[in-house]
Short mmCIF file of C-alpha atoms and ligand atoms in Angstrom, two decimals:
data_model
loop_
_atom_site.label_atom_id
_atom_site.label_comp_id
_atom_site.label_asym_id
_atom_site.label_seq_id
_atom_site.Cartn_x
_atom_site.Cartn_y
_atom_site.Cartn_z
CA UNK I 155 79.46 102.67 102.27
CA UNK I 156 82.75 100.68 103.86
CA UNK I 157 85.57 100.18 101.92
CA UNK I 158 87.53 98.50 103.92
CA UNK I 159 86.09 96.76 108.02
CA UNK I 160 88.30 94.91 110.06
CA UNK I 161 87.93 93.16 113.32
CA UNK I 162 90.52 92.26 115.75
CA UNK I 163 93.55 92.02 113.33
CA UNK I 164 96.85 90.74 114.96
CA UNK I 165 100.29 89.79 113.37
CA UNK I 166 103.80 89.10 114.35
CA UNK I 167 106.87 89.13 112.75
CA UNK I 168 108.88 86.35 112.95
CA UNK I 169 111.45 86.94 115.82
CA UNK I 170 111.34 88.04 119.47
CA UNK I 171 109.47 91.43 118.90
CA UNK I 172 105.81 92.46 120.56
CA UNK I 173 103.56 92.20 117.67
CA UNK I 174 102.97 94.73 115.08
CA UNK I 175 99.32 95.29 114.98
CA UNK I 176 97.62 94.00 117.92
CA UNK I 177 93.87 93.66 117.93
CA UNK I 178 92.60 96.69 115.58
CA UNK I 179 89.43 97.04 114.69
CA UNK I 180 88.20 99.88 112.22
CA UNK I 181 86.09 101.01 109.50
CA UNK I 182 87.26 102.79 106.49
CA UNK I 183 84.76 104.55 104.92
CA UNK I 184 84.18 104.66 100.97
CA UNK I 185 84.40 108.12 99.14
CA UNK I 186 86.53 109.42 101.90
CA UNK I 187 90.11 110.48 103.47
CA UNK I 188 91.32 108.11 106.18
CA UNK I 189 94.74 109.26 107.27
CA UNK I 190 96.79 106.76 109.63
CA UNK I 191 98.89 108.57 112.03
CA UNK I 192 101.46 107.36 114.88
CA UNK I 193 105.18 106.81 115.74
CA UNK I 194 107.48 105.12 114.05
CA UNK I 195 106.84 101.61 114.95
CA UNK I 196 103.33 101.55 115.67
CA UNK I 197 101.63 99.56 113.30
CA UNK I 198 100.75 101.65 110.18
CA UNK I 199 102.75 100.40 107.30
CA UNK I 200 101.84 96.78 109.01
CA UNK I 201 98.21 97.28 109.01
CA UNK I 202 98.21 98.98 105.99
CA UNK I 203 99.67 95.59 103.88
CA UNK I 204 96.97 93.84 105.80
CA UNK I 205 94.44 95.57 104.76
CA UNK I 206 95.47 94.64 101.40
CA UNK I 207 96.07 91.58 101.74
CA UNK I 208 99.81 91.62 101.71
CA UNK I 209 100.12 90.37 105.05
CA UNK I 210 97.79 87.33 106.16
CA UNK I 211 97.07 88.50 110.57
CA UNK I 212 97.36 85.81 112.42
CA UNK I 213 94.08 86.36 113.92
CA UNK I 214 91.12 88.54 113.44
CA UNK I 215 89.77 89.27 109.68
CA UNK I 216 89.90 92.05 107.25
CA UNK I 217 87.01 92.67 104.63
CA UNK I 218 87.93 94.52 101.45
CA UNK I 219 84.08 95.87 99.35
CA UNK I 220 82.37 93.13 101.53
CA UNK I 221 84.82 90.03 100.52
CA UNK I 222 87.15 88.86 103.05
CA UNK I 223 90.94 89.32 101.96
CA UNK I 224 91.21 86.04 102.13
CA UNK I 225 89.14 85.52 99.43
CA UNK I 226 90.21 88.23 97.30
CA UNK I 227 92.50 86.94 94.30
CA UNK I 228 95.77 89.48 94.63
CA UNK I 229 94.93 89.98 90.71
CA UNK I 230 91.67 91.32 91.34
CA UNK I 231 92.84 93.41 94.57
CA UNK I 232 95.27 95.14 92.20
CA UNK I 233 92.80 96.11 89.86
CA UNK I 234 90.32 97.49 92.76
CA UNK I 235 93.55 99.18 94.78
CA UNK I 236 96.02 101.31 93.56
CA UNK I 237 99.09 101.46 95.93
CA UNK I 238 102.01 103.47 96.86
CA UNK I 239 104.25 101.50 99.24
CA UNK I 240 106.78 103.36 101.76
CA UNK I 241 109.67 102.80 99.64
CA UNK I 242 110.97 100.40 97.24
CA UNK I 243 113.65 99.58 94.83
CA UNK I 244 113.48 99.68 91.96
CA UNK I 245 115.91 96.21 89.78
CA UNK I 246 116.56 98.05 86.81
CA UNK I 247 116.64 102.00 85.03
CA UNK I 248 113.58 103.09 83.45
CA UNK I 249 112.15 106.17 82.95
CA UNK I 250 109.52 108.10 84.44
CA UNK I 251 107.00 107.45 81.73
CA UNK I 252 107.88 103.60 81.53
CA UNK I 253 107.03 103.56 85.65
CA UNK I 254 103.96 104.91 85.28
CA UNK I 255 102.85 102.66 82.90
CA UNK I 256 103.49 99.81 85.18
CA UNK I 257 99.92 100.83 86.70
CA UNK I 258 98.48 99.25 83.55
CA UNK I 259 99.68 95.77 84.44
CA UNK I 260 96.94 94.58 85.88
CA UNK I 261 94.86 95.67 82.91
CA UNK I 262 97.64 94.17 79.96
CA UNK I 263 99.34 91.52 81.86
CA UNK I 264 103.02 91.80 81.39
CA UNK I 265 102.16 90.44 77.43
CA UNK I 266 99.46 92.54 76.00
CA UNK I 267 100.91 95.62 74.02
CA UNK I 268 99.99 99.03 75.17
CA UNK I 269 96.33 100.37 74.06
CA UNK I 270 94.74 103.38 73.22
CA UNK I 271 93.16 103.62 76.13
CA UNK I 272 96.38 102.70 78.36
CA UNK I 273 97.92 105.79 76.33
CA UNK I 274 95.22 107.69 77.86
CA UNK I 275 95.23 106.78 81.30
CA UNK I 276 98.89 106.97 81.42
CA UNK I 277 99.11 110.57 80.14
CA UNK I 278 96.20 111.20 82.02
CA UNK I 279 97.78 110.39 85.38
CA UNK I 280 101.02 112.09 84.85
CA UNK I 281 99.24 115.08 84.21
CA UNK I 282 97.52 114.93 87.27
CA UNK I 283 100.67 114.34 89.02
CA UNK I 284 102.87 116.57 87.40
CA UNK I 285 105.04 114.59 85.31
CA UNK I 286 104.61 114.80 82.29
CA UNK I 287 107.59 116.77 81.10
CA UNK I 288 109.70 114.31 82.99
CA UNK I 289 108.36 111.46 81.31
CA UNK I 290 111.73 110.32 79.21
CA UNK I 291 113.61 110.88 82.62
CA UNK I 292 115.58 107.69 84.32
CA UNK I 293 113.68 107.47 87.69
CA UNK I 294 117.07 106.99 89.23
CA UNK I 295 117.80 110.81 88.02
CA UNK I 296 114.54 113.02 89.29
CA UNK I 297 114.41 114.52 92.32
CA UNK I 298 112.89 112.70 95.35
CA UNK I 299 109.24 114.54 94.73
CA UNK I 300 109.38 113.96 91.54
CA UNK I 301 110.16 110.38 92.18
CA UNK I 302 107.07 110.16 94.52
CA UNK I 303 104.47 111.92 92.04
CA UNK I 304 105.87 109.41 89.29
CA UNK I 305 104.79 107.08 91.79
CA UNK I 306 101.60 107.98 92.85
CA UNK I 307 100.81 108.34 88.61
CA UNK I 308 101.73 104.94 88.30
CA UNK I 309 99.05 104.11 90.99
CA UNK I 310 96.26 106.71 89.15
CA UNK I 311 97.46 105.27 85.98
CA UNK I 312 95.51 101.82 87.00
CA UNK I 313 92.10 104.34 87.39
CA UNK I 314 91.57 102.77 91.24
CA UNK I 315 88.63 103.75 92.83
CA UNK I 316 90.80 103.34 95.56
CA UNK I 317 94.43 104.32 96.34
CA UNK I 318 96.25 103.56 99.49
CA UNK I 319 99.90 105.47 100.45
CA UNK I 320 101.79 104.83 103.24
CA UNK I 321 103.47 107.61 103.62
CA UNK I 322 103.28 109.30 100.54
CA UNK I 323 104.80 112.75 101.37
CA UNK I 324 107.96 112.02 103.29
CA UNK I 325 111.07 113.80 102.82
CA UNK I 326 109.21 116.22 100.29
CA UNK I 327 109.60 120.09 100.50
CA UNK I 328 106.13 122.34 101.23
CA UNK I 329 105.29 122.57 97.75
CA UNK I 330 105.51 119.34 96.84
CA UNK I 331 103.93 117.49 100.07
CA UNK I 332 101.12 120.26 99.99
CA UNK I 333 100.86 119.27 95.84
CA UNK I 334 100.15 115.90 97.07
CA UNK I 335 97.68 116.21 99.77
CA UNK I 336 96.01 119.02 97.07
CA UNK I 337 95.73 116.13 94.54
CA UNK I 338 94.33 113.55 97.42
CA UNK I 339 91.63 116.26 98.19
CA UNK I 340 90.62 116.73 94.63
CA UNK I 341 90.82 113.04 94.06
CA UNK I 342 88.44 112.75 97.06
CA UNK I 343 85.81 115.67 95.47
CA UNK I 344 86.04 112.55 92.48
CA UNK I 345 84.75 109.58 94.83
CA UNK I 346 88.07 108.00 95.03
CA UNK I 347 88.71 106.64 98.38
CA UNK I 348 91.91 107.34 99.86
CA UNK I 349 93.72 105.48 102.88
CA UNK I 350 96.98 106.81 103.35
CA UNK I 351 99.56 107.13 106.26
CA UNK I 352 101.65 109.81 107.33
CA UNK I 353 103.63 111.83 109.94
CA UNK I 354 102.42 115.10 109.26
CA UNK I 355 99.62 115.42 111.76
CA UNK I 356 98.53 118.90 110.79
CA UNK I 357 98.22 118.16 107.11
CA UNK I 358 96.04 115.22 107.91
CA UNK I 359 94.03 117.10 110.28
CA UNK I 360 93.05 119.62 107.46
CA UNK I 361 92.80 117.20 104.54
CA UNK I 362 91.52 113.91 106.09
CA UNK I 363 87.94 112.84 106.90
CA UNK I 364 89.04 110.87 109.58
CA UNK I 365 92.46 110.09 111.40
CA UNK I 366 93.47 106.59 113.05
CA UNK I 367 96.20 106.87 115.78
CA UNK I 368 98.29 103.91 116.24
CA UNK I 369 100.34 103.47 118.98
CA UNK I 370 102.15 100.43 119.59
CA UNK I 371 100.21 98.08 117.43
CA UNK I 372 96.73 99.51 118.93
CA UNK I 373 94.02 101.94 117.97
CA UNK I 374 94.17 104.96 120.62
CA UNK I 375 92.03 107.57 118.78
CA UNK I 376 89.78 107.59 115.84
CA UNK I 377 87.13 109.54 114.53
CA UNK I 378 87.11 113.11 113.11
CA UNK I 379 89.99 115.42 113.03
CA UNK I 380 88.50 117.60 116.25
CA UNK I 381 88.61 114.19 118.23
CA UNK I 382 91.86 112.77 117.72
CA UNK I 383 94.07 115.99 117.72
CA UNK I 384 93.92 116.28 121.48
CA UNK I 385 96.64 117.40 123.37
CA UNK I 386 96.63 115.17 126.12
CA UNK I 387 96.35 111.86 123.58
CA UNK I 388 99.12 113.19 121.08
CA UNK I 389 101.01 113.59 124.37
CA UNK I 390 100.18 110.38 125.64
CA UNK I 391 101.08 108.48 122.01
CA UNK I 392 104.40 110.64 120.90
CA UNK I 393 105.48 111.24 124.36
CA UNK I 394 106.30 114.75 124.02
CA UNK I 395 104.29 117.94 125.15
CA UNK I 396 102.03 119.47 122.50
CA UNK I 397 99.45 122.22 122.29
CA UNK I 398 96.62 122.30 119.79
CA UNK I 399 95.27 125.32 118.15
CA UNK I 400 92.64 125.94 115.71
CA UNK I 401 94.40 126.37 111.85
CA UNK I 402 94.11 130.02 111.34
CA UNK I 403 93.07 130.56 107.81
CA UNK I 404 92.48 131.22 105.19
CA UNK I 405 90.68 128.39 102.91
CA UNK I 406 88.36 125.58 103.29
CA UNK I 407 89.99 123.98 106.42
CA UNK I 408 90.36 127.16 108.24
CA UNK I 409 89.70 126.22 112.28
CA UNK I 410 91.10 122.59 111.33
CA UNK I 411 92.99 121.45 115.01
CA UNK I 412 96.59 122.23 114.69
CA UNK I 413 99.47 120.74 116.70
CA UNK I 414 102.90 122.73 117.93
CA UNK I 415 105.51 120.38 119.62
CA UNK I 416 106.88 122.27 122.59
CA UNK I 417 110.46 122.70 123.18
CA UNK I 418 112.19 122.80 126.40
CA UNK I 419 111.04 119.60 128.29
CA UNK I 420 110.78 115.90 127.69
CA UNK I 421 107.10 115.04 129.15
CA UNK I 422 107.03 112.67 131.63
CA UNK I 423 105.50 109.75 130.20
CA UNK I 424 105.17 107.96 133.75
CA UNK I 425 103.11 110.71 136.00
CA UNK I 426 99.42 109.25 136.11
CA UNK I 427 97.89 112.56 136.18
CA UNK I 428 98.80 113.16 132.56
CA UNK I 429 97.70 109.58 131.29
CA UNK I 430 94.51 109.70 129.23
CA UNK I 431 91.85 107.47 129.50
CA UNK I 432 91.50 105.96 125.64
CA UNK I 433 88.36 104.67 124.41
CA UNK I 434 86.63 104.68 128.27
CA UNK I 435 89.50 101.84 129.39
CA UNK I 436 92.41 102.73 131.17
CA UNK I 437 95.30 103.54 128.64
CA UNK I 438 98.73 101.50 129.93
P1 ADP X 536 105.23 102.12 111.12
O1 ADP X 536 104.86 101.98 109.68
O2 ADP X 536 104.18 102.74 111.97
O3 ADP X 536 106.56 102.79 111.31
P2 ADP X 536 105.59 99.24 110.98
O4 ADP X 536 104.28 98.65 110.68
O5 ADP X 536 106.57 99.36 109.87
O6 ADP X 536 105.38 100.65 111.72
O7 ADP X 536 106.29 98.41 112.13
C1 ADP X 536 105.62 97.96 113.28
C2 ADP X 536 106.56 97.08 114.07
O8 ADP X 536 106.88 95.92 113.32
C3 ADP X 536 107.88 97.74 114.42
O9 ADP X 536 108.26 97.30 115.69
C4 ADP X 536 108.81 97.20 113.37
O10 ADP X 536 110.12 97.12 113.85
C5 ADP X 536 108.26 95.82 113.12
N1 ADP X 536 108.51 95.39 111.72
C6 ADP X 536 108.09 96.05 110.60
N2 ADP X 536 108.44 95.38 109.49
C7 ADP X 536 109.09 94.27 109.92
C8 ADP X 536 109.72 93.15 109.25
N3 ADP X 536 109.70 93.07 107.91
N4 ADP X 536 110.29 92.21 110.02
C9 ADP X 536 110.29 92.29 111.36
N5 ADP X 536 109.72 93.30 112.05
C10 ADP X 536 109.13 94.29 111.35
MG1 MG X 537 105.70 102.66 107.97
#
């Protein structure tokens, strides 16, 4: 089953710039972890708000559970999708508890008085995420991870069968980032689909069905975690000398490609003999 199928997606920002997403074309399957990795500036905050429907592209089309996005009411995508966008801020103090509940909106509308079962989903999703002690909090006075599991509750508080993060773990500390990709997993075992983004390549690798690497508004590399963690493409796509080895152990994703930036030498992104043929054309 496809969640999400897009074909030849484009779209500028207004100004001088090369565009953001340039012609990507993917699949994102249902049921399953689809981690979008790449630079900064390559495309995968931009693609992610077109895939829901944020952004229009100015050509190409995205499909969302069949529908074009373009047909899709934004009501009825936020009921579908829950979201965690890159940052935000946020008008006016409230607490922890009164941010979570926000992911009931598009069940109550902003009138309709809290529920029974709102209670439940609320509680229920800052349980999962950790936060339930914090609840009476000011969001403005929790710590940055606890910020970004309050978050990701109010997304789990709408009970998506979907939930898309770009960039869910940055700036968190081990425990917390490896909390989050631990819940992403387990929401995963539950059917939810996840589509997230995020810079920690190894993490993804072990916790992702598939990866996506942008680079520069472009697909180079997607597939399973074995066929995007090269050396020679992450070398190719960061510009910096890598080497891959299999995730040692112990647990489930034991053997789950690793990557180690290497220190002592900028590589050379101009010498042919290191440039990677991407999807059988010449990569430029
Ligand atoms: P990523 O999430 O991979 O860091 P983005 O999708 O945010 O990349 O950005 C892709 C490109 O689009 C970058 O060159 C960025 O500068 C540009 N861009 C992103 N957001 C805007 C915006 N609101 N206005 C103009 N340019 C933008
Ligand atoms: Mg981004």
């Amino acid at each position: 089953m496809t969640a999400w199928r897009c074909e030849g997606l484009f779209f500028r920002y207004p100004g001088e710039g090369p565009a953001a997403v340039r012609g990507v074309s993917l699949e994102v399957r249902a049921g399953a972890c689809t981690a979008v990795l790449g630079p900064n500036g390559s495309g995968k905050s931009t693609l992610l708000r077109l895939l829901l429907g944020v952004l229009a592209p100015e050509r190409g089309e995205a499909w969302f559970a069949g529908r074009s996005l373009a047909e899709w009411s934004r009501p009825a995508i936020a009921r579908e999708i829950g979201v965690v966008p890159q940052a935000e801020e946020l008008a006016f103090p409230i607490t922890v508890r009164e941010l979570v509940a926000m992911g009931r909106y598009p069940y109550l509308g902003s009138w309709r008085r809290e529920g029974e079962e709102d209670r439940r989903a609320i509680e229920k999703a800052m349980d999962r995420c950790d936060v339930l002690a914090l609840g009476d909090r000011l969001v403005s006075t929790v710590s940055g991870g606890e910020r970004q599991r309050a978050r990701i509750a109010r997304a789990l508080a709408q009970e998506p069968t979907v939930l898309a993060l770009d960039e869910p773990t940055a700036s968190l500390d081990i425990r917390h980032e490896m909390a989050i990709f631990e819940l992403l997993r387990e929401l995963g075992k539950s059917g939810v689909t996840v589509l997230l983004s995020t810079h920690n390549l190894n993490l993804a690798a072990r916790y992702a069905d598939k990866l996506v690497l942008m680079d520069r508004g472009r697909v180079a590399a997607e597939g399973r975690p074995a066929e995007v963690v090269r050396r020679e493409l992450l070398e190719a796509v960061y510009r910096w000398p890598v080497r891959t080895t299999p995730h040692p152990g112990p647990g489930p994703d034991t053997g789950a490609p690793q990557v180690t930036p290497l220190s002592g030498g900028a590589w050379n992104p101009i010498d042919p003999s290191t440039t990677p043929s991407i999807r059988g054309r010449e990569y430029e």
